[in-house]
Tab-separated table of C-alpha atoms in Angstrom:
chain	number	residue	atom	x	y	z
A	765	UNK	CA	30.911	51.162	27.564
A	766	UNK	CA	28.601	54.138	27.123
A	767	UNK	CA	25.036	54.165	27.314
A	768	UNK	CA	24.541	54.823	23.469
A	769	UNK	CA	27.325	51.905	22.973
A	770	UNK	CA	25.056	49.267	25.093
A	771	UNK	CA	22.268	49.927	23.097
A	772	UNK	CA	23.508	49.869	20.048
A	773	UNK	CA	25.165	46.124	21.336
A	774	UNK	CA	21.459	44.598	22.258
A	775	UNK	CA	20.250	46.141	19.176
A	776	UNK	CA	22.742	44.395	17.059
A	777	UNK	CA	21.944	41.365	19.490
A	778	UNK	CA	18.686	41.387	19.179
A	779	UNK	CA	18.739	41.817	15.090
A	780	UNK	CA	21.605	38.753	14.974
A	781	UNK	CA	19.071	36.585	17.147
A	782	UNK	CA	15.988	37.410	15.961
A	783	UNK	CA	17.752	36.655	12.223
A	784	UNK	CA	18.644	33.118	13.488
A	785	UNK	CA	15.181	32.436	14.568
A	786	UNK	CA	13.881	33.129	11.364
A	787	UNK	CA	15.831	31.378	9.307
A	788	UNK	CA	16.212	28.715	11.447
A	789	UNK	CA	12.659	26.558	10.377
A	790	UNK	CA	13.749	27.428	6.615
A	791	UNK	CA	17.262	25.843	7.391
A	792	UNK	CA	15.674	22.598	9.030
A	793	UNK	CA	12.971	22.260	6.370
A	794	UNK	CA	16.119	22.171	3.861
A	795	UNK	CA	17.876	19.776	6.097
A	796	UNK	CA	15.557	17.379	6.382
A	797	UNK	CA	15.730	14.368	5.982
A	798	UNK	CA	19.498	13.759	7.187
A	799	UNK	CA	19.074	10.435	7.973
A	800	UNK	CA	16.779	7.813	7.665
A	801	UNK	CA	13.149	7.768	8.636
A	802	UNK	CA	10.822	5.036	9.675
A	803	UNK	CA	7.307	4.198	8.488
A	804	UNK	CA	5.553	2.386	11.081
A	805	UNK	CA	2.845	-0.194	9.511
A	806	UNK	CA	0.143	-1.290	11.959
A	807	UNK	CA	-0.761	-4.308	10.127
A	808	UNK	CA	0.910	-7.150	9.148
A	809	UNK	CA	3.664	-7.679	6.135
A	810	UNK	CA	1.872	-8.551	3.191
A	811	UNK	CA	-1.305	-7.290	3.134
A	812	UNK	CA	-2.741	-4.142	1.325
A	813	UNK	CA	-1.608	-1.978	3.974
A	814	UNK	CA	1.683	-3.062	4.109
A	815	UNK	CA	2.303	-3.230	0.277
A	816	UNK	CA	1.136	0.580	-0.088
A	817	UNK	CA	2.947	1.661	2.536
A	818	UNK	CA	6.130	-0.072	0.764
A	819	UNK	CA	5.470	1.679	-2.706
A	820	UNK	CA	4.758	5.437	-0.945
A	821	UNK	CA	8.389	4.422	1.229
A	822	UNK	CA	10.293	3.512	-1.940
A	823	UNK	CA	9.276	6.293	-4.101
A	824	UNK	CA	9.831	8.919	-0.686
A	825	UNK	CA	13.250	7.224	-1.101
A	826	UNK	CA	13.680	8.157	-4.400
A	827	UNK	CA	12.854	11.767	-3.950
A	828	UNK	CA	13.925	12.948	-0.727
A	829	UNK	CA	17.431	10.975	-0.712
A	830	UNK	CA	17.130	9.160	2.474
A	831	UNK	CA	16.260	4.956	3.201
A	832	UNK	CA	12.303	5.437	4.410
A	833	UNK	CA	12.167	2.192	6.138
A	834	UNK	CA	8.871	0.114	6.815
A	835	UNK	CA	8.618	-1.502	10.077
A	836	UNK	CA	5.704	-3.730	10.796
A	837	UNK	CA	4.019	-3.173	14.395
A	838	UNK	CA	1.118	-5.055	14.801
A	839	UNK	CA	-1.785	-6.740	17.359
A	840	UNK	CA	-3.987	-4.946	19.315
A	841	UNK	CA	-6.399	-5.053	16.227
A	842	UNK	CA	-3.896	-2.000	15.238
A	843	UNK	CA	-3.408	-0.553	18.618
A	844	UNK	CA	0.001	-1.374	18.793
A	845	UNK	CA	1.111	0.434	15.709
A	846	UNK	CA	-0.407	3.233	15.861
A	847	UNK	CA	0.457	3.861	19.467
A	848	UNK	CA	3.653	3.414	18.030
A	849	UNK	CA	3.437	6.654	15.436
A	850	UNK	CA	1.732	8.736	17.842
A	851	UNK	CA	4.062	8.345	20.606
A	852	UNK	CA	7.093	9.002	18.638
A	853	UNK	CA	9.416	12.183	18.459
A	854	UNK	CA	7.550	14.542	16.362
A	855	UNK	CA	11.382	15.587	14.331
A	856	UNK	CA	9.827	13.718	11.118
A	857	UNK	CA	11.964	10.145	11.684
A	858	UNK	CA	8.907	8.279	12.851
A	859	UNK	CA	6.186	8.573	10.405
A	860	UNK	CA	3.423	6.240	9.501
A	861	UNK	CA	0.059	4.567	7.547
A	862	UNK	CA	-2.552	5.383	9.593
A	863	UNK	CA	-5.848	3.279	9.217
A	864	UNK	CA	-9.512	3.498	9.187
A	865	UNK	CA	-9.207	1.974	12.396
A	866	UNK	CA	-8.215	4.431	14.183
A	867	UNK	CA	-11.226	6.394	13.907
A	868	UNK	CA	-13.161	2.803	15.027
A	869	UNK	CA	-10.820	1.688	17.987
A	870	UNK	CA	-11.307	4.077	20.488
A	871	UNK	CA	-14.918	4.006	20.065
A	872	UNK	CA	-14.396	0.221	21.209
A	873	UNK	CA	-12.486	1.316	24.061
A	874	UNK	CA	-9.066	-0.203	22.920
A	875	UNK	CA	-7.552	2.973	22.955
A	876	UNK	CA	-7.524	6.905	23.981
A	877	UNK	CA	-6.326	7.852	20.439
A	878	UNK	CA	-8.134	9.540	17.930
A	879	UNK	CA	-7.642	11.363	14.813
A	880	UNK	CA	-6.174	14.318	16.381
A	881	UNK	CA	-3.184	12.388	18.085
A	882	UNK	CA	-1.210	12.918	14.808
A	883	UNK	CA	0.056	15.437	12.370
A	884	UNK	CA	-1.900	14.475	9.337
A	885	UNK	CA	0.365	14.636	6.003
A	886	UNK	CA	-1.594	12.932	3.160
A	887	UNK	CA	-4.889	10.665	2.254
A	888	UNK	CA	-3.490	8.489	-0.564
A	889	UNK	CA	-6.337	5.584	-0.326
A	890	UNK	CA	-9.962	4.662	0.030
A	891	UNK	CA	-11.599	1.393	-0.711
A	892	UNK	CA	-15.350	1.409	-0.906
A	893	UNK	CA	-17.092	-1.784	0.083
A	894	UNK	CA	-19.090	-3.595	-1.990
A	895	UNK	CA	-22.173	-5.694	-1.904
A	896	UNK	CA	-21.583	-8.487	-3.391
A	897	UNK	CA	-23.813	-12.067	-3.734
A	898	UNK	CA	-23.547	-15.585	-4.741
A	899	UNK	CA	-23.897	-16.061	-8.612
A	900	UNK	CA	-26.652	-17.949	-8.074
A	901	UNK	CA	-28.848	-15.200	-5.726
A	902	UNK	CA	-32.221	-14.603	-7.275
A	903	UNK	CA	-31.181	-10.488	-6.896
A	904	UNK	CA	-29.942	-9.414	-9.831
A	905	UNK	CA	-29.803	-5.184	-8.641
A	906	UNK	CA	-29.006	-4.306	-5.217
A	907	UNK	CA	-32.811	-2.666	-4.849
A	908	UNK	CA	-34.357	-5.933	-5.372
A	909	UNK	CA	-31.818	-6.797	-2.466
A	910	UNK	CA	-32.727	-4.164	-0.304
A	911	UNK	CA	-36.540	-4.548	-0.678
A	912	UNK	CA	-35.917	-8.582	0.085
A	913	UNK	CA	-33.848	-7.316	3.381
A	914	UNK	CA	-36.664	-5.322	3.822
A	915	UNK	CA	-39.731	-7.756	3.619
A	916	UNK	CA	-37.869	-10.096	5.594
A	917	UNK	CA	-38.093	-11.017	9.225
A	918	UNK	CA	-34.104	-9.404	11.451
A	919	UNK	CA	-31.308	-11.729	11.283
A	920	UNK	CA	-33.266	-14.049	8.026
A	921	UNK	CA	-30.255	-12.604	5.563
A	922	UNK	CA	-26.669	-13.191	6.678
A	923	UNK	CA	-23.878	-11.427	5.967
A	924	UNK	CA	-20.123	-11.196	6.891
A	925	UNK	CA	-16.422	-9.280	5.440
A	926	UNK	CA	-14.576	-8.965	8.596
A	927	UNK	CA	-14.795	-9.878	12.291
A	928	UNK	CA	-17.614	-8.326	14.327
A	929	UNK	CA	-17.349	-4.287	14.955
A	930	UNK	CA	-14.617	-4.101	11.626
A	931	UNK	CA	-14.745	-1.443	8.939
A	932	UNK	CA	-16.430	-3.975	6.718
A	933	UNK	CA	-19.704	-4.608	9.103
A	934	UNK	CA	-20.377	-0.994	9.829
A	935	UNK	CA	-20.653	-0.298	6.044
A	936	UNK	CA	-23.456	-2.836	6.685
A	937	UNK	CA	-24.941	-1.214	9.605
A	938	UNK	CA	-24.606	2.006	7.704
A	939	UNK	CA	-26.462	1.085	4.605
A	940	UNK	CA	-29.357	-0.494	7.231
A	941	UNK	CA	-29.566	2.760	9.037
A	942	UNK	CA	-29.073	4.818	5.465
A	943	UNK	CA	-32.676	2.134	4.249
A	944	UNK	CA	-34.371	3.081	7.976
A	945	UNK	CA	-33.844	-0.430	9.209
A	946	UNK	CA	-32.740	-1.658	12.498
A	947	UNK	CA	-28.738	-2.145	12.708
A	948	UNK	CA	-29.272	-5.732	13.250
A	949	UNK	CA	-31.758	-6.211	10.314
A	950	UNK	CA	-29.357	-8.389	8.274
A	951	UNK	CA	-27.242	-10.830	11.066
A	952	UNK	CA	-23.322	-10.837	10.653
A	953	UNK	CA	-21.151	-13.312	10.693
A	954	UNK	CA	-17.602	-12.487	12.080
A	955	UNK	CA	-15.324	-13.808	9.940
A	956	UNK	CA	-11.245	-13.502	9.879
A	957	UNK	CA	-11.683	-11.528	6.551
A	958	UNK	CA	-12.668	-11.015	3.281
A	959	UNK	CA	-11.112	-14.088	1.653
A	960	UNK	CA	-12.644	-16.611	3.898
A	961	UNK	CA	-15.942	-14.476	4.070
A	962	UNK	CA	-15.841	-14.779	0.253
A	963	UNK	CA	-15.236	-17.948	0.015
A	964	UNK	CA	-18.741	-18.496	2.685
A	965	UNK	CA	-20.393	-16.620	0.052
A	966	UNK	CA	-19.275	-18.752	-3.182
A	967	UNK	CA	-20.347	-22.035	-0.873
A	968	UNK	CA	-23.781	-20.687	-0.265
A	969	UNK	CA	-23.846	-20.136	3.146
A	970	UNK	CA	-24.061	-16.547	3.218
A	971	UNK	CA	-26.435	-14.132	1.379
A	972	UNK	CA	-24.376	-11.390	0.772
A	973	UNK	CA	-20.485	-9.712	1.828
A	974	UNK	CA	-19.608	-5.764	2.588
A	975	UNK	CA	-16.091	-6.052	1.709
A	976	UNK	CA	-14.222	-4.133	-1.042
A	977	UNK	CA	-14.376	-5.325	-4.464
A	978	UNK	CA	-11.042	-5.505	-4.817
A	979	UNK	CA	-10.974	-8.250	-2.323
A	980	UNK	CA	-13.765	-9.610	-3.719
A	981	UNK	CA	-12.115	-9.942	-7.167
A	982	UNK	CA	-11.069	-13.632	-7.359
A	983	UNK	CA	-14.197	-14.676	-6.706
A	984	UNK	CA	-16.200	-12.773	-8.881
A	985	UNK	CA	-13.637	-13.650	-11.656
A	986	UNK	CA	-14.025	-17.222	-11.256
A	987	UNK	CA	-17.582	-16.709	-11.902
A	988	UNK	CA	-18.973	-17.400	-8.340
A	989	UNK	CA	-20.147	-14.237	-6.907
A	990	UNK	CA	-21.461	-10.580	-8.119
A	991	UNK	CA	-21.206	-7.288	-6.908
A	992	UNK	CA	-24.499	-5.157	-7.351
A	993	UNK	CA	-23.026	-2.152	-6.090
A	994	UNK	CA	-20.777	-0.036	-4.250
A	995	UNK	CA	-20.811	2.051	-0.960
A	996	UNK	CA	-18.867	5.222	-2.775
A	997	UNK	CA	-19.627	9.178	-4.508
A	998	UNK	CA	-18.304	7.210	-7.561
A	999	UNK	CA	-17.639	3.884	-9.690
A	1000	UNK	CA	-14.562	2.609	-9.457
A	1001	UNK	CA	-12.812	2.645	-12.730
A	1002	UNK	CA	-11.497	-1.017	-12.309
A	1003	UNK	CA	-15.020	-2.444	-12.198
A	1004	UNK	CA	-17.064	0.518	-13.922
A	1005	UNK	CA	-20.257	-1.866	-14.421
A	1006	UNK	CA	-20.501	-2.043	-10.574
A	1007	UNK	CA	-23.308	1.550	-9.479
A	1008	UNK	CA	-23.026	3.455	-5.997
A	1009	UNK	CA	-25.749	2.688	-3.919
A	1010	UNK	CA	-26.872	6.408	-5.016
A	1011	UNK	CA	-27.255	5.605	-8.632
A	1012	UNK	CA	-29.361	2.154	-7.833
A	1013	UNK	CA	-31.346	3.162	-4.650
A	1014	UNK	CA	-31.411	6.584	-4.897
A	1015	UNK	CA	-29.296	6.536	-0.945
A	1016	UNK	CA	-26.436	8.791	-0.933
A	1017	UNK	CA	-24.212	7.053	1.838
A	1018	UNK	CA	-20.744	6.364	1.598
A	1019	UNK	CA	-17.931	5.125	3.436
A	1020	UNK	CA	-14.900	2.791	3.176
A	1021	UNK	CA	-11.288	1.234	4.409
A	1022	UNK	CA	-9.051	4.345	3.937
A	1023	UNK	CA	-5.283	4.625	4.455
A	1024	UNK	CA	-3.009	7.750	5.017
A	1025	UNK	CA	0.464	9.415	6.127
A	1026	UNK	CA	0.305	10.913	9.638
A	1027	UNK	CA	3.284	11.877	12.102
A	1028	UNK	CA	3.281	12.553	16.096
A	1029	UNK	CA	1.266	15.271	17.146
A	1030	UNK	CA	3.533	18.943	16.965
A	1031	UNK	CA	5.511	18.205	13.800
A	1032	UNK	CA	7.260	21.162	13.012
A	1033	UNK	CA	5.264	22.449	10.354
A	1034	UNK	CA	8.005	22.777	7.637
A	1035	UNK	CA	8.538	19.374	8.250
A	1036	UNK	CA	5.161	18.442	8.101
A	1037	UNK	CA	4.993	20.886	4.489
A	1038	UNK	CA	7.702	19.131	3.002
A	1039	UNK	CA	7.027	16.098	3.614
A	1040	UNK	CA	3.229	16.614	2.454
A	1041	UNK	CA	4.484	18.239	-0.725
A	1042	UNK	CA	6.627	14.859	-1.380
A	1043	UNK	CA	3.893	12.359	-0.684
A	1044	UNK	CA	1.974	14.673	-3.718
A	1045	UNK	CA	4.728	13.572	-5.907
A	1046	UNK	CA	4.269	10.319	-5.014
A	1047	UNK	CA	0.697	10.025	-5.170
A	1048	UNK	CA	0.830	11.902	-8.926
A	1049	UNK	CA	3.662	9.176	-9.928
A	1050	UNK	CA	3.303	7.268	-12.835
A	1051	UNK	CA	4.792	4.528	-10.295
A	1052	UNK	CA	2.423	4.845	-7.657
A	1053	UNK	CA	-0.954	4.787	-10.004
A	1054	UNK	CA	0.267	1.324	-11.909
A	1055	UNK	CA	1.020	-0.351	-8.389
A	1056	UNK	CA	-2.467	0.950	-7.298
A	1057	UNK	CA	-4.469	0.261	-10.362
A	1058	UNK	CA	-2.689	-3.234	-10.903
A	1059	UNK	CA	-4.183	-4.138	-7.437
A	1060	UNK	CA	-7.424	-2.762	-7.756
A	1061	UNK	CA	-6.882	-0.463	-4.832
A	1062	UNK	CA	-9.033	2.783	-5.177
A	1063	UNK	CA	-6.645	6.201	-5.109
A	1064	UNK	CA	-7.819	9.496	-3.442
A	1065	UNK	CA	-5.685	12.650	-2.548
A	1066	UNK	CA	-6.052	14.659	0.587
A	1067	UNK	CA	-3.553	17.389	1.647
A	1068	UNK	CA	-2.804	18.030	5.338
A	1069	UNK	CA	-5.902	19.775	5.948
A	1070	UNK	CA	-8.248	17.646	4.241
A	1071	UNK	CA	-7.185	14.531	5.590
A	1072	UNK	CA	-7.816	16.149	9.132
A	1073	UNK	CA	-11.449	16.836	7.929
A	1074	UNK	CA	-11.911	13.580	6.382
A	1075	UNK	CA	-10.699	11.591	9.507
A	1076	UNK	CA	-13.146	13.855	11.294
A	1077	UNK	CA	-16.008	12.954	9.358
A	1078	UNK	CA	-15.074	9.272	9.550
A	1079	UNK	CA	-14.560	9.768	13.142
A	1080	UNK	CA	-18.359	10.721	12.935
A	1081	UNK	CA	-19.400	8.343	11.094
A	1082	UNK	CA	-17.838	5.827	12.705
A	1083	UNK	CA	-19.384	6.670	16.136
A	1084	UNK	CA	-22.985	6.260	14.757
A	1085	UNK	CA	-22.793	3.157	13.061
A	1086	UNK	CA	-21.143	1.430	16.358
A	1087	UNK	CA	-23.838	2.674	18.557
A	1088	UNK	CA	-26.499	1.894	16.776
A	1089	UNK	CA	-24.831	-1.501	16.487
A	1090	UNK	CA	-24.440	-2.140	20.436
A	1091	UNK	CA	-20.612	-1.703	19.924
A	1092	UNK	CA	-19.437	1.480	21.692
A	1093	UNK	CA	-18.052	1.234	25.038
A	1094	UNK	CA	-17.231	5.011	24.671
């Protein structure tokens, strides 16, 4: 073979390769999925997370033509599950509902993960908590609340929502810190959850709960509590008489239970872009809205990018509140 002959051979080579290569992430983006894909669930069957991630599974179903099948992996106060997602095979067959948690648990020392151990895909859900009182409290606006808290001696005022160090009793610590008060002005009471927590409040033996309204529903609807406001930029259209804490105190602090689609770390990104681009259809479904809004559970869209950010922020956020709160082992 002449000279001129070999290089026109690893030219044509080259060209032929290079060709492949690029076509190659276009081809598996349009392959995908060709088979079916798990969503790992760190919490229990059931509960809010669980039923979410079963409407955002059945309506992936629906579009992308392939079973998305929930499996439930839970204890380790979420450990388990999301260890689960982030140690998968990043090819797009292990995905999964990620948490507010997991910006919480490795402040706790539970875990080394952290927001960046996944491929975020899509915020689809926030739940602001509330503050909500017996019916019978003398407080009828959360600043006459507030400047009782204030006036009173730490740990007078009880509170509770969740077990001690949840998502639920750093809103608490939050809105302290947001007022200039010590972290332990207002003494919590770890409890298994809302419902029972709720129930505490209805029986008089708490003054107030930091869950979500939505949990706090029932209770309210049966006439034994109220919620003076909530920990969010905005009302929430299911209970629209309820203000943000900036509207009644003038504080602008937010924060909430939050739930999102992430994948292992180095999806490829085609992957990662289709699949993002599906959970949009979702999220804008007709289907999707009902099941949210019939539940009370608060909808809120984040692409790839902005669900990075927001975990960030939370991440933040997080931090503070549990240090100020004697709860960091980080």
């Amino acid at each position: 073979m002449s000279k001129i002959t070999r290089r026109t051979f690893a030219a044509s080579s080259a060209a032929v390769a290079a060709s492949a290569a690029f076509g190659l992430a276009p081809a598996r983006a349009q392959a995908y999925p060709a088979r079916p894909v798990t969503v790992v669930v760190p919490w229990g069957a059931g509960g809010g997370t669980d039923a979410t991630a079963r409407i955002v599974a059945a309506l992936l179903e629906k579009d992308l033509g392939q079973p998305f099948n929930v499996v439930n992996r839970t204890g380790g106060s979420g450990v388990v599950g999301h260890t689960a997602i982030a140690t998968a095979q990043p090819d797009g067959y292990t995905i999964g509902m990620l948490t507010v948690e997991i910006s919480m648990m490795h402040w706790q020392g539970l875990t080394e993960l952290t927001p960046k151990s996944y491929t975020p895909l899509a915020l689809m859900n926030e739940d602001p908590p509330g503050i909500q009182v017996p019916s019978s409290s003398p407080y009828k606006t959360v600043k006459e609340l507030a400047e009782a808290i204030k006036a009173a001696p730490p740990g007078k005022f009880k509170a509770s929502g969740t077990g001690q160090g949840g998502i639920w009793h750093l809103a608490l610590v939050g809105w302290m810190q947001a007022m200039g008060l010590p972290a332990n002005q207002v003494a919590w009471v770890p409890s298994n959850g809302a419902a029972p927590a709720m129930q505490d409040l209805a029986a008089g033996g708490l003054d107030l709960t930091t869950c979500s309204v939505p949990e706090a529903r029932a209770i309210i609807e049966a006439g034994k509590a109220k919620s003076l406001a909530i920990m969010a930029p905005a009302r929430n259209p299911i209970f629209k008489d309820v203000p943000t804490l900036k509207e009644a105190m003038g504080i602008d602090y937010a924060t909430g239970a939050w739930r999102g689609i992430g994948a292992p770390k180095n999806l490829p990104p085609e992957i990662a872009t289709k699949l993002t681009a599906a959970l949009k259809k979702v999220y804008d479904s007709a289907e999707f809205k009902d099941f949210m809004s019939n539940r009370g559970f608060g909808t809120v869209w984040g692409d790839a990018g902005e669900f990075a950010s927001f975990m960030d922020k939370g991440d933040a956020q997080m931090g503070t509140a549990m240090k100020a709160a004697g709860l960091s082992k980080a």
